[in-house]
Amino acid sequence: DTTLTEPSVFTDKYFGSAPGTGTNGEVIDGAFKNWPIASNFSMGDYKNAAGETISTTYTGSKTGMLRGPDATRTETTVLRFGTSTYAYDPNDFWKCAN
């Protein structure tokens, strides 16, 4: 039920605060606190389960970070912005899964 916001997974016990409570929105609490984000990212550095080079059009951000293609942030840990109400439309699941 996407209308329920409690109990939340965005706590010190699970995913950390939402938004991130670090100076620049970094996630500094929870099980994934200070989780590193790769810099100088290249998909060519990764292999699939069969050991083959992965082929994709995804290139990471222009800053070389493993972030979205339009991201300009260079912080080296996970960031989380927005409000503490994160809801995911279940109808979008198949857009990601496929």
JSON list of N, CA and C in Angstrom, two decimals, residues 6 12 33 42 46 51 56 67 70 76-77 91:
[
{"chain": "A", "resi": 6, "resn": "GLU", "atom": "N", "xyz": [4.28, 4.73, 7.50]},
{"chain": "A", "resi": 6, "resn": "GLU", "atom": "CA", "xyz": [4.78, 4.19, 8.75]},
{"chain": "A", "resi": 6, "resn": "GLU", "atom": "C", "xyz": [4.41, 2.72, 8.84]},
{"chain": "A", "resi": 12, "resn": "ASP", "atom": "N", "xyz": [17.44, 4.75, 11.07]},
{"chain": "A", "resi": 12, "resn": "ASP", "atom": "CA", "xyz": [18.82, 4.36, 11.37]},
{"chain": "A", "resi": 12, "resn": "ASP", "atom": "C", "xyz": [18.98, 2.84, 11.33]},
{"chain": "A", "resi": 33, "resn": "LYS", "atom": "N", "xyz": [24.96, 3.66, 5.58]},
{"chain": "A", "resi": 33, "resn": "LYS", "atom": "CA", "xyz": [25.57, 4.97, 5.80]},
{"chain": "A", "resi": 33, "resn": "LYS", "atom": "C", "xyz": [26.93, 5.04, 5.12]},
{"chain": "A", "resi": 42, "resn": "SER", "atom": "N", "xyz": [33.17, 3.05, -15.29]},
{"chain": "A", "resi": 42, "resn": "SER", "atom": "CA", "xyz": [33.14, 2.50, -16.65]},
{"chain": "A", "resi": 42, "resn": "SER", "atom": "C", "xyz": [32.44, 1.16, -16.60]},
{"chain": "A", "resi": 46, "resn": "TYR", "atom": "N", "xyz": [32.93, -4.09, -15.50]},
{"chain": "A", "resi": 46, "resn": "TYR", "atom": "CA", "xyz": [32.03, -5.08, -14.90]},
{"chain": "A", "resi": 46, "resn": "TYR", "atom": "C", "xyz": [31.73, -6.21, -15.88]},
{"chain": "A", "resi": 51, "resn": "GLY", "atom": "N", "xyz": [30.71, -14.03, -16.91]},
{"chain": "A", "resi": 51, "resn": "GLY", "atom": "CA", "xyz": [32.05, -13.50, -17.09]},
{"chain": "A", "resi": 51, "resn": "GLY", "atom": "C", "xyz": [32.24, -12.70, -18.36]},
{"chain": "A", "resi": 56, "resn": "THR", "atom": "N", "xyz": [25.86, -1.98, -22.70]},
{"chain": "A", "resi": 56, "resn": "THR", "atom": "CA", "xyz": [24.72, -1.12, -22.38]},
{"chain": "A", "resi": 56, "resn": "THR", "atom": "C", "xyz": [25.00, 0.28, -22.90]},
{"chain": "A", "resi": 67, "resn": "ARG", "atom": "N", "xyz": [26.24, 7.63, -11.24]},
{"chain": "A", "resi": 67, "resn": "ARG", "atom": "CA", "xyz": [24.97, 8.30, -10.95]},
{"chain": "A", "resi": 67, "resn": "ARG", "atom": "C", "xyz": [24.22, 8.43, -12.26]},
{"chain": "A", "resi": 70, "resn": "ASP", "atom": "N", "xyz": [22.42, 12.75, -16.07]},
{"chain": "A", "resi": 70, "resn": "ASP", "atom": "CA", "xyz": [22.36, 14.21, -15.96]},
{"chain": "A", "resi": 70, "resn": "ASP", "atom": "C", "xyz": [22.86, 14.73, -14.61]},
{"chain": "A", "resi": 76, "resn": "THR", "atom": "N", "xyz": [31.07, 11.51, -2.91]},
{"chain": "A", "resi": 76, "resn": "THR", "atom": "CA", "xyz": [31.50, 10.12, -3.11]},
{"chain": "A", "resi": 76, "resn": "THR", "atom": "C", "xyz": [30.69, 9.10, -2.32]},
{"chain": "A", "resi": 77, "resn": "THR", "atom": "N", "xyz": [29.58, 9.53, -1.71]},
{"chain": "A", "resi": 77, "resn": "THR", "atom": "CA", "xyz": [28.68, 8.60, -1.02]},
{"chain": "A", "resi": 77, "resn": "THR", "atom": "C", "xyz": [27.26, 8.82, -1.50]},
{"chain": "A", "resi": 91, "resn": "ASN", "atom": "N", "xyz": [2.57, 0.22, -10.45]},
{"chain": "A", "resi": 91, "resn": "ASN", "atom": "CA", "xyz": [2.38, 0.09, -11.88]},
{"chain": "A", "resi": 91, "resn": "ASN", "atom": "C", "xyz": [3.68, 0.33, -12.66]}
]
